[in-house]
Amino acid sequence: MEKLSSQQIIETTEKYGAHNYKPKEVVFSQAGGVEVTNPEGRLFYDMLSAYSAHNFGHRHPEIIQALKDQLDLVTLSSRAFYNDMLGPWMKKLCDFTGKSMVLPMNTGTEAVETALKTARRWGNFVKKVPDGRQEIICCENNFHGRSISIISMSNDENAREGFGPFAPGFKSVPYGDYAALERAITPDTCAFLIEPIQGEAGVLIPPGGFMKKAYELCKKHNVLFIADEVQTGFARTGTMFACQHEGVEPDIYIFGKALGGGVLPISAVVANEDILGVFTPGSHGSTFGGNPLACAVSLKALEILERDDYPKQAKEKGEYFIKKLREIKNGDIIEIRGRGLLIGVEFKENAAPYVKKLIENGILAKETHDCTIRFAPPIIITYEQLDDACERIKKALE
Ligand SMILES: *Cc1c(COP(=O)(O)O)cnc(C)c1O
């Protein structure tokens, strides 16, 4: 195949691809660690990390080796049979979370769908809510994926327009509003679904103490507390899971993104048997869910996370990074907030012109919900790279 220029690649992509994304005009043709190279050989620092999927950096050598080794053994069994990687991987996830059961899927969206089905079935089987009346409470400005039932929980008009009719059974409360949550709970409420930090909404952190109080409220009313840790999980925010910032252990974890080591899609719902035990043969599934290739990659990723203490790395590097970002002088910046290496810089107005300048200076980032730029570099970023990146960010934003 002839080597195409960035411009040619962008034109082909736009010509043949549905326009459900509006990417920044940077073409990835090679990547390693924090660095991305375009077809012209220009280097960039990846400060978005595929929305936290790249906690380990691009092509972590040990993860790529685990992939190669597994490629020579077996890649897919389907769940019609057992494979020898799924069990050990699920055991590892249980060790990580202190839970007893895992339901494997592929994408974050599928894991959220699975958690919704879990909550509804648990509501019916265990809480004895009549089938068809189960309610799930979600939060305003959430992002949980793109399926019809998930966008039924969304209040983002872009994500919803023209896609009705929407699925019933969802109620939404303002993020971090305890009184509203309390008012929303009824005898039919099965679950409360929350992102411990809202990434897509602009790196929003709930008010201190909210998570803990919300969890206790859920316990009082026999409502499952479900944490969508697809973006925040596995060390990104400076703890293994973002719920730990408030000492909350959710009833159900939803994982995706970083779980695949930046290599393959793999997602999971993790909970105890009294909850995930509601699934019976035939009630749910996925052909590729729990495939040995993805499990081998994910198992290696989890081993590395633990061995190299990624939570500590994210915490310390995040504190260093945020301190440096706060030294930037720009009157348009309203707030810089974050936890670990999930940081949002909020501007008075649309931040797209600043993103353009960042990219010109070799920094890959993207605005979310117009006014906030999210910085989430791979956790393996070195202090030298952080210093260099901060110089470039300063140049772009001052
Ligand atoms: C990305 C994301 C999802 C959806 O994951 P996909 O793999 O894109 O389907 C769900 N929840 C949160 C919090 C996310 O950030």
Short mmCIF file of C-alpha atoms and ligand atoms in Angstrom, two decimals:
data_model
loop_
_atom_site.label_atom_id
_atom_site.label_comp_id
_atom_site.label_asym_id
_atom_site.label_seq_id
_atom_site.Cartn_x
_atom_site.Cartn_y
_atom_site.Cartn_z
CA MET A 1 0.00 0.00 0.00
CA GLU A 2 1.34 3.45 -0.87
CA LYS A 3 2.08 5.68 2.09
CA LEU A 4 -0.62 8.30 2.48
CA SER A 5 -0.15 11.76 3.93
CA SER A 6 -2.12 12.94 6.96
CA GLN A 7 -4.29 15.06 4.67
CA GLN A 8 -5.09 12.12 2.38
CA ILE A 9 -5.93 9.88 5.33
CA ILE A 10 -8.24 12.47 6.83
CA GLU A 11 -10.01 12.93 3.46
CA THR A 12 -10.50 9.17 2.98
CA THR A 13 -11.77 8.77 6.53
CA GLU A 14 -14.24 11.61 6.16
CA LYS A 15 -15.37 10.44 2.72
CA TYR A 16 -16.09 6.81 3.65
CA GLY A 17 -16.85 7.04 7.36
CA ALA A 18 -20.13 8.03 8.99
CA HIS A 19 -19.72 11.42 10.60
CA ASN A 20 -20.54 10.42 14.16
CA TYR A 21 -17.23 11.90 15.36
CA LYS A 22 -15.39 15.13 14.64
CA PRO A 23 -11.74 14.20 15.31
CA LYS A 24 -8.91 16.67 15.75
CA GLU A 25 -6.74 16.67 12.63
CA VAL A 26 -3.93 14.45 13.90
CA VAL A 27 -3.29 11.02 12.39
CA PHE A 28 -1.82 8.27 14.56
CA SER A 29 0.45 6.03 12.52
CA GLN A 30 2.77 4.80 15.25
CA ALA A 31 2.87 5.07 19.02
CA GLY A 32 4.85 3.93 22.03
CA GLY A 33 4.51 4.95 25.66
CA VAL A 34 3.34 8.57 25.82
CA GLU A 35 4.44 9.40 22.28
CA VAL A 36 2.47 9.31 19.07
CA THR A 37 3.94 9.81 15.59
CA ASN A 38 2.00 10.97 12.53
CA PRO A 39 2.71 9.82 8.94
CA GLU A 40 5.01 12.81 8.41
CA GLY A 41 7.10 11.77 11.42
CA ARG A 42 5.93 14.51 13.74
CA LEU A 43 5.90 13.59 17.47
CA PHE A 44 3.10 14.35 19.93
CA TYR A 45 2.49 13.65 23.60
CA ASP A 46 -0.77 11.78 24.10
CA MET A 47 -2.50 13.61 26.95
CA LEU A 48 -5.92 12.04 26.39
CA SER A 49 -4.90 8.36 26.45
CA ALA A 50 -8.01 7.22 24.55
CA TYR A 51 -10.14 8.40 27.46
CA SER A 52 -8.04 6.46 30.02
CA ALA A 53 -7.74 3.25 28.00
CA HIS A 54 -4.01 3.97 27.76
CA ASN A 55 -3.14 4.07 31.46
CA PHE A 56 -0.13 1.86 30.59
CA GLY A 57 1.00 3.96 27.64
CA HIS A 58 0.81 2.81 24.05
CA ARG A 59 2.04 -0.74 23.40
CA HIS A 60 3.39 -1.52 26.86
CA PRO A 61 6.07 -4.13 26.04
CA GLU A 62 4.92 -6.73 28.56
CA ILE A 63 1.28 -6.42 27.50
CA ILE A 64 2.24 -6.75 23.83
CA GLN A 65 4.29 -9.84 24.73
CA ALA A 66 1.31 -11.37 26.54
CA LEU A 67 -0.77 -10.70 23.43
CA LYS A 68 1.80 -12.33 21.14
CA ASP A 69 2.15 -15.36 23.40
CA GLN A 70 -1.59 -15.89 23.54
CA LEU A 71 -1.92 -15.45 19.74
CA ASP A 72 0.08 -18.65 19.36
CA LEU A 73 -2.26 -20.60 21.65
CA VAL A 74 -5.96 -19.80 21.28
CA THR A 75 -7.85 -16.54 20.65
CA LEU A 76 -11.55 -17.30 20.88
CA SER A 77 -13.62 -20.12 22.34
CA SER A 78 -17.06 -18.48 22.60
CA ARG A 79 -18.87 -19.23 25.84
CA ALA A 80 -20.17 -22.50 24.40
CA PHE A 81 -16.94 -23.92 25.86
CA TYR A 82 -14.45 -23.06 28.59
CA ASN A 83 -11.08 -21.43 27.96
CA ASP A 84 -8.10 -21.48 30.28
CA MET A 85 -7.64 -17.70 30.59
CA LEU A 86 -11.13 -16.60 31.65
CA GLY A 87 -11.15 -18.21 35.10
CA PRO A 88 -7.76 -16.87 36.25
CA TRP A 89 -8.62 -13.39 34.91
CA MET A 90 -11.95 -13.31 36.78
CA LYS A 91 -10.24 -14.50 39.96
CA LYS A 92 -7.75 -11.64 39.63
CA LEU A 93 -10.57 -9.10 39.19
CA CYS A 94 -12.23 -10.48 42.31
CA ASP A 95 -8.93 -10.16 44.22
CA PHE A 96 -8.65 -6.54 43.06
CA THR A 97 -12.15 -5.58 44.12
CA GLY A 98 -12.86 -7.88 47.05
CA LYS A 99 -15.97 -9.11 45.21
CA SER A 100 -16.84 -12.70 44.38
CA MET A 101 -18.24 -12.70 40.82
CA VAL A 102 -17.53 -11.30 37.38
CA LEU A 103 -19.60 -11.04 34.20
CA PRO A 104 -17.30 -10.40 31.22
CA MET A 105 -18.28 -8.27 28.22
CA ASN A 106 -16.33 -6.29 25.61
CA THR A 107 -17.10 -2.57 25.61
CA GLY A 108 -17.95 -0.16 28.39
CA THR A 109 -21.41 0.28 26.90
CA GLU A 110 -22.08 -3.45 27.13
CA ALA A 111 -20.90 -3.55 30.72
CA VAL A 112 -23.25 -0.68 31.62
CA GLU A 113 -26.10 -2.51 29.84
CA THR A 114 -25.21 -5.61 31.82
CA ALA A 115 -25.27 -3.66 35.08
CA LEU A 116 -28.72 -2.26 34.22
CA LYS A 117 -30.01 -5.77 33.53
CA THR A 118 -28.40 -6.98 36.76
CA ALA A 119 -30.15 -4.25 38.73
CA ARG A 120 -33.54 -4.90 37.14
CA ARG A 121 -33.35 -8.66 37.62
CA TRP A 122 -32.09 -8.29 41.19
CA GLY A 123 -34.95 -5.86 41.78
CA ASN A 124 -37.44 -8.41 40.59
CA PHE A 125 -35.90 -11.64 41.97
CA VAL A 126 -34.50 -10.37 45.28
CA LYS A 127 -36.17 -7.08 46.18
CA LYS A 128 -39.49 -8.37 44.80
CA VAL A 129 -40.31 -5.31 42.71
CA PRO A 130 -42.97 -6.47 40.21
CA ASP A 131 -41.35 -7.10 36.81
CA GLY A 132 -41.85 -4.08 34.58
CA ARG A 133 -41.83 -1.58 37.43
CA GLN A 134 -38.11 -1.57 38.25
CA GLU A 135 -36.60 1.91 38.45
CA ILE A 136 -32.99 2.99 38.18
CA ILE A 137 -31.80 6.42 39.28
CA CYS A 138 -28.99 8.06 37.30
CA CYS A 139 -27.27 11.47 37.39
CA GLU A 140 -27.66 14.49 35.16
CA ASN A 141 -24.88 15.05 32.62
CA ASN A 142 -23.86 11.40 32.89
CA PHE A 143 -21.97 9.56 30.20
CA HIS A 144 -22.47 5.81 30.20
CA GLY A 145 -22.31 4.97 26.49
CA ARG A 146 -24.40 5.09 23.33
CA SER A 147 -26.99 2.30 23.27
CA ILE A 148 -30.70 3.14 23.19
CA SER A 149 -31.25 2.30 26.85
CA ILE A 150 -28.15 4.19 27.93
CA ILE A 151 -29.04 7.35 25.98
CA SER A 152 -32.45 7.05 27.61
CA MET A 153 -30.59 8.10 30.79
CA SER A 154 -28.79 10.97 29.07
CA ASN A 155 -29.76 14.62 28.99
CA ASP A 156 -27.34 15.43 26.16
CA GLU A 157 -29.54 16.52 23.23
CA ASN A 158 -26.78 15.69 20.71
CA ALA A 159 -26.75 12.11 21.93
CA ARG A 160 -30.57 11.78 21.87
CA GLU A 161 -31.97 13.78 18.96
CA GLY A 162 -33.89 11.59 16.55
CA PHE A 163 -33.27 8.36 18.46
CA GLY A 164 -36.58 7.99 20.30
CA PRO A 165 -38.58 6.25 21.61
CA PHE A 166 -36.49 5.93 24.74
CA ALA A 167 -36.46 3.17 27.33
CA PRO A 168 -38.60 3.78 30.42
CA GLY A 169 -37.58 3.06 34.01
CA PHE A 170 -34.92 5.74 34.49
CA LYS A 171 -34.97 8.82 36.67
CA SER A 172 -32.30 11.45 36.77
CA VAL A 173 -31.11 13.61 39.68
CA PRO A 174 -28.56 16.46 39.69
CA TYR A 175 -25.03 15.11 40.21
CA GLY A 176 -24.06 15.30 43.87
CA ASP A 177 -27.54 16.38 45.09
CA TYR A 178 -28.31 14.26 48.14
CA ALA A 179 -31.78 15.69 48.80
CA ALA A 180 -32.83 15.06 45.19
CA LEU A 181 -31.60 11.47 45.42
CA GLU A 182 -33.53 10.95 48.62
CA ARG A 183 -36.70 12.33 47.00
CA ALA A 184 -36.25 10.16 43.91
CA ILE A 185 -36.12 6.81 45.75
CA THR A 186 -39.37 4.82 45.76
CA PRO A 187 -40.18 1.22 46.72
CA ASP A 188 -39.56 0.34 43.03
CA THR A 189 -36.02 1.74 42.99
CA CYS A 190 -33.49 -1.00 42.28
CA ALA A 191 -30.29 0.95 41.81
CA PHE A 192 -28.47 4.25 41.82
CA LEU A 193 -25.92 4.55 38.99
CA ILE A 194 -23.10 7.07 39.28
CA GLU A 195 -19.71 7.93 37.81
CA PRO A 196 -17.52 8.68 40.88
CA ILE A 197 -16.03 11.50 38.79
CA GLN A 198 -17.90 12.63 35.68
CA GLY A 199 -15.20 12.57 33.01
CA GLU A 200 -17.13 13.45 29.88
CA ALA A 201 -19.12 16.15 31.66
CA GLY A 202 -15.83 17.97 32.32
CA VAL A 203 -14.03 16.15 35.15
CA LEU A 204 -16.70 16.97 37.74
CA ILE A 205 -16.10 15.78 41.30
CA PRO A 206 -19.12 15.39 43.60
CA PRO A 207 -19.22 17.43 46.81
CA GLY A 208 -17.13 15.93 49.64
CA GLY A 209 -19.02 13.29 51.57
CA PHE A 210 -21.73 12.86 48.91
CA MET A 211 -20.65 9.41 47.76
CA LYS A 212 -20.55 8.04 51.28
CA LYS A 213 -23.92 9.52 52.24
CA ALA A 214 -25.50 8.39 48.96
CA TYR A 215 -24.16 4.89 49.58
CA GLU A 216 -25.63 4.81 53.09
CA LEU A 217 -28.97 6.10 51.78
CA CYS A 218 -28.99 3.29 49.22
CA LYS A 219 -28.30 0.73 51.96
CA LYS A 220 -31.15 2.12 54.03
CA HIS A 221 -33.60 1.67 51.15
CA ASN A 222 -32.23 -1.62 49.82
CA VAL A 223 -31.05 0.06 46.61
CA LEU A 224 -27.93 -1.13 44.77
CA PHE A 225 -25.11 1.40 44.48
CA ILE A 226 -23.52 1.01 41.04
CA ALA A 227 -20.24 2.76 40.21
CA ASP A 228 -19.41 3.28 36.54
CA GLU A 229 -15.60 3.18 36.82
CA VAL A 230 -15.05 2.69 33.10
CA GLN A 231 -13.02 5.91 32.87
CA THR A 232 -11.90 6.34 36.48
CA GLY A 233 -11.00 2.74 37.35
CA PHE A 234 -7.56 1.15 37.58
CA ALA A 235 -5.46 3.91 39.09
CA ARG A 236 -6.39 6.86 36.86
CA THR A 237 -7.49 9.09 39.75
CA GLY A 238 -4.70 8.16 42.18
CA THR A 239 -6.51 5.27 43.86
CA MET A 240 -7.22 1.88 42.31
CA PHE A 241 -10.89 2.87 42.02
CA ALA A 242 -12.25 6.40 42.31
CA CYS A 243 -14.87 5.30 44.87
CA GLN A 244 -12.00 4.75 47.31
CA HIS A 245 -11.48 8.51 47.63
CA GLU A 246 -14.55 8.44 49.84
CA GLY A 247 -14.08 4.98 51.30
CA VAL A 248 -17.07 3.66 49.37
CA GLU A 249 -17.24 0.09 48.19
CA PRO A 250 -20.05 -0.01 45.62
CA ASP A 251 -22.33 -3.02 45.28
CA ILE A 252 -21.55 -3.20 41.57
CA TYR A 253 -18.45 -2.05 39.67
CA ILE A 254 -18.54 -1.40 35.94
CA PHE A 255 -15.14 -1.58 34.23
CA GLY A 256 -13.85 -1.09 30.70
CA LYS A 257 -11.25 1.05 28.94
CA ALA A 258 -7.95 0.51 30.87
CA LEU A 259 -9.00 -3.07 31.64
CA GLY A 260 -7.87 -3.91 28.09
CA GLY A 261 -4.33 -2.62 28.62
CA GLY A 262 -4.76 -0.20 25.71
CA VAL A 263 -4.75 -3.15 23.33
CA LEU A 264 -8.14 -4.87 23.19
CA PRO A 265 -11.68 -4.10 24.28
CA ILE A 266 -12.68 -5.97 27.41
CA SER A 267 -15.16 -4.93 30.05
CA ALA A 268 -16.75 -6.39 33.14
CA VAL A 269 -19.41 -6.11 35.78
CA VAL A 270 -18.09 -7.15 39.18
CA ALA A 271 -20.23 -7.77 42.27
CA ASN A 272 -20.96 -10.37 44.92
CA GLU A 273 -22.82 -13.57 44.26
CA ASP A 274 -26.02 -12.37 45.97
CA ILE A 275 -26.26 -9.84 43.11
CA LEU A 276 -24.63 -11.35 40.00
CA GLY A 277 -26.08 -14.71 40.96
CA VAL A 278 -29.38 -13.58 39.40
CA PHE A 279 -28.05 -14.57 35.97
CA THR A 280 -29.01 -18.03 34.78
CA PRO A 281 -27.92 -19.84 31.60
CA GLY A 282 -29.37 -18.10 28.56
CA SER A 283 -30.31 -14.88 30.37
CA HIS A 284 -27.38 -12.82 29.07
CA GLY A 285 -24.17 -13.23 27.12
CA SER A 286 -21.69 -12.20 24.47
CA THR A 287 -19.78 -14.24 21.87
CA PHE A 288 -16.51 -12.41 22.41
CA GLY A 289 -17.03 -11.68 26.12
CA GLY A 290 -14.28 -13.35 28.15
CA ASN A 291 -12.29 -14.43 25.10
CA PRO A 292 -8.86 -15.84 25.99
CA LEU A 293 -6.93 -13.25 23.97
CA ALA A 294 -8.47 -10.28 25.77
CA CYS A 295 -8.27 -12.07 29.13
CA ALA A 296 -4.53 -12.77 28.66
CA VAL A 297 -3.90 -9.12 27.83
CA SER A 298 -6.04 -7.87 30.71
CA LEU A 299 -4.51 -10.27 33.23
CA LYS A 300 -1.05 -8.98 32.34
CA ALA A 301 -2.27 -5.39 32.60
CA LEU A 302 -3.68 -6.05 36.08
CA GLU A 303 -0.40 -7.65 37.18
CA ILE A 304 1.53 -4.58 36.02
CA LEU A 305 -0.87 -2.17 37.74
CA GLU A 306 -0.31 -3.93 41.02
CA ARG A 307 3.42 -4.56 40.72
CA ASP A 308 4.30 -1.02 39.64
CA ASP A 309 1.89 0.65 42.07
CA TYR A 310 0.06 2.66 39.42
CA PRO A 311 -2.28 4.31 41.96
CA LYS A 312 0.70 5.86 43.76
CA GLN A 313 2.27 6.92 40.48
CA ALA A 314 -0.97 8.58 39.31
CA LYS A 315 -1.41 10.34 42.66
CA GLU A 316 2.11 11.76 42.82
CA LYS A 317 2.39 12.67 39.16
CA GLY A 318 -1.11 14.17 39.25
CA GLU A 319 -0.22 16.43 42.17
CA TYR A 320 2.95 17.53 40.39
CA PHE A 321 1.10 18.15 37.11
CA ILE A 322 -1.78 20.11 38.63
CA LYS A 323 0.63 22.34 40.56
CA LYS A 324 2.44 23.16 37.33
CA LEU A 325 -0.83 23.78 35.47
CA ARG A 326 -1.88 26.23 38.19
CA GLU A 327 1.23 28.31 37.46
CA ILE A 328 -0.09 29.09 33.97
CA LYS A 329 -1.25 32.67 33.64
CA ASN A 330 -4.40 32.94 31.57
CA GLY A 331 -7.40 35.05 32.58
CA ASP A 332 -9.76 32.78 30.62
CA ILE A 333 -9.11 29.86 33.00
CA ILE A 334 -11.87 29.61 35.62
CA GLU A 335 -10.81 26.46 37.44
CA ILE A 336 -8.30 23.63 37.39
CA ARG A 337 -9.53 20.51 39.14
CA GLY A 338 -8.86 16.82 39.18
CA ARG A 339 -7.75 13.74 41.00
CA GLY A 340 -4.62 11.84 40.14
CA LEU A 341 -4.00 12.07 36.41
CA LEU A 342 -7.58 12.98 35.49
CA ILE A 343 -7.47 16.75 35.30
CA GLY A 344 -9.87 19.32 33.86
CA VAL A 345 -8.96 22.89 32.96
CA GLU A 346 -12.14 24.91 32.64
CA PHE A 347 -12.24 28.05 30.50
CA LYS A 348 -14.71 30.92 30.43
CA GLU A 349 -15.60 30.13 26.84
CA ASN A 350 -15.24 27.40 24.21
CA ALA A 351 -11.79 25.88 24.61
CA ALA A 352 -11.41 24.62 21.00
CA PRO A 353 -9.02 27.46 19.99
CA TYR A 354 -6.75 26.50 22.90
CA VAL A 355 -6.88 22.85 21.92
CA LYS A 356 -5.72 23.86 18.45
CA LYS A 357 -2.74 25.67 19.99
CA LEU A 358 -1.94 22.70 22.22
CA ILE A 359 -1.83 20.42 19.19
CA GLU A 360 0.40 22.90 17.35
CA ASN A 361 2.74 22.57 20.34
CA GLY A 362 2.70 18.78 20.22
CA ILE A 363 0.14 18.13 22.95
CA LEU A 364 -2.84 15.90 22.15
CA ALA A 365 -5.89 16.88 24.17
CA LYS A 366 -9.51 17.61 23.44
CA GLU A 367 -12.18 19.82 24.92
CA THR A 368 -15.13 18.10 26.55
CA HIS A 369 -18.50 19.82 26.74
CA ASP A 370 -16.99 22.88 25.03
CA CYS A 371 -15.28 24.71 27.89
CA THR A 372 -13.10 22.15 29.66
CA ILE A 373 -9.86 20.59 28.45
CA ARG A 374 -9.19 17.19 29.97
CA PHE A 375 -5.57 16.20 30.60
CA ALA A 376 -5.16 12.48 31.23
CA PRO A 377 -1.71 11.30 30.11
CA PRO A 378 -0.65 7.66 30.44
CA ILE A 379 0.26 6.92 34.06
CA ILE A 380 3.73 5.76 32.95
CA ILE A 381 4.62 9.33 31.86
CA THR A 382 8.02 10.34 33.30
CA TYR A 383 8.69 13.55 35.24
CA GLU A 384 10.97 14.68 32.38
CA GLN A 385 8.10 14.19 29.94
CA LEU A 386 5.70 15.97 32.30
CA ASP A 387 8.11 18.92 32.54
CA ASP A 388 8.44 19.08 28.76
CA ALA A 389 4.67 18.75 28.31
CA CYS A 390 4.04 21.54 30.83
CA GLU A 391 6.43 23.85 28.96
CA ARG A 392 4.46 23.19 25.79
CA ILE A 393 1.09 23.63 27.52
CA LYS A 394 2.30 26.91 29.00
CA LYS A 395 3.36 28.10 25.56
CA ALA A 396 -0.03 27.20 24.11
CA LEU A 397 -2.19 28.63 26.86
CA GLU A 398 -0.38 31.81 27.89
C1 LIG B 1 -16.21 5.46 27.76
C2 LIG B 1 -17.21 5.27 28.83
C3 LIG B 1 -18.27 4.35 28.68
C4 LIG B 1 -18.52 3.59 27.42
O1 LIG B 1 -17.46 2.78 27.05
P1 LIG B 1 -17.28 2.27 25.53
O2 LIG B 1 -16.16 1.29 25.61
O3 LIG B 1 -16.97 3.49 24.70
O4 LIG B 1 -18.56 1.63 25.13
C5 LIG B 1 -19.13 4.18 29.76
N1 LIG B 1 -18.96 4.88 30.89
C6 LIG B 1 -17.98 5.77 31.06
C7 LIG B 1 -17.84 6.51 32.36
C8 LIG B 1 -17.07 6.02 30.03
O5 LIG B 1 -16.10 6.92 30.18
#
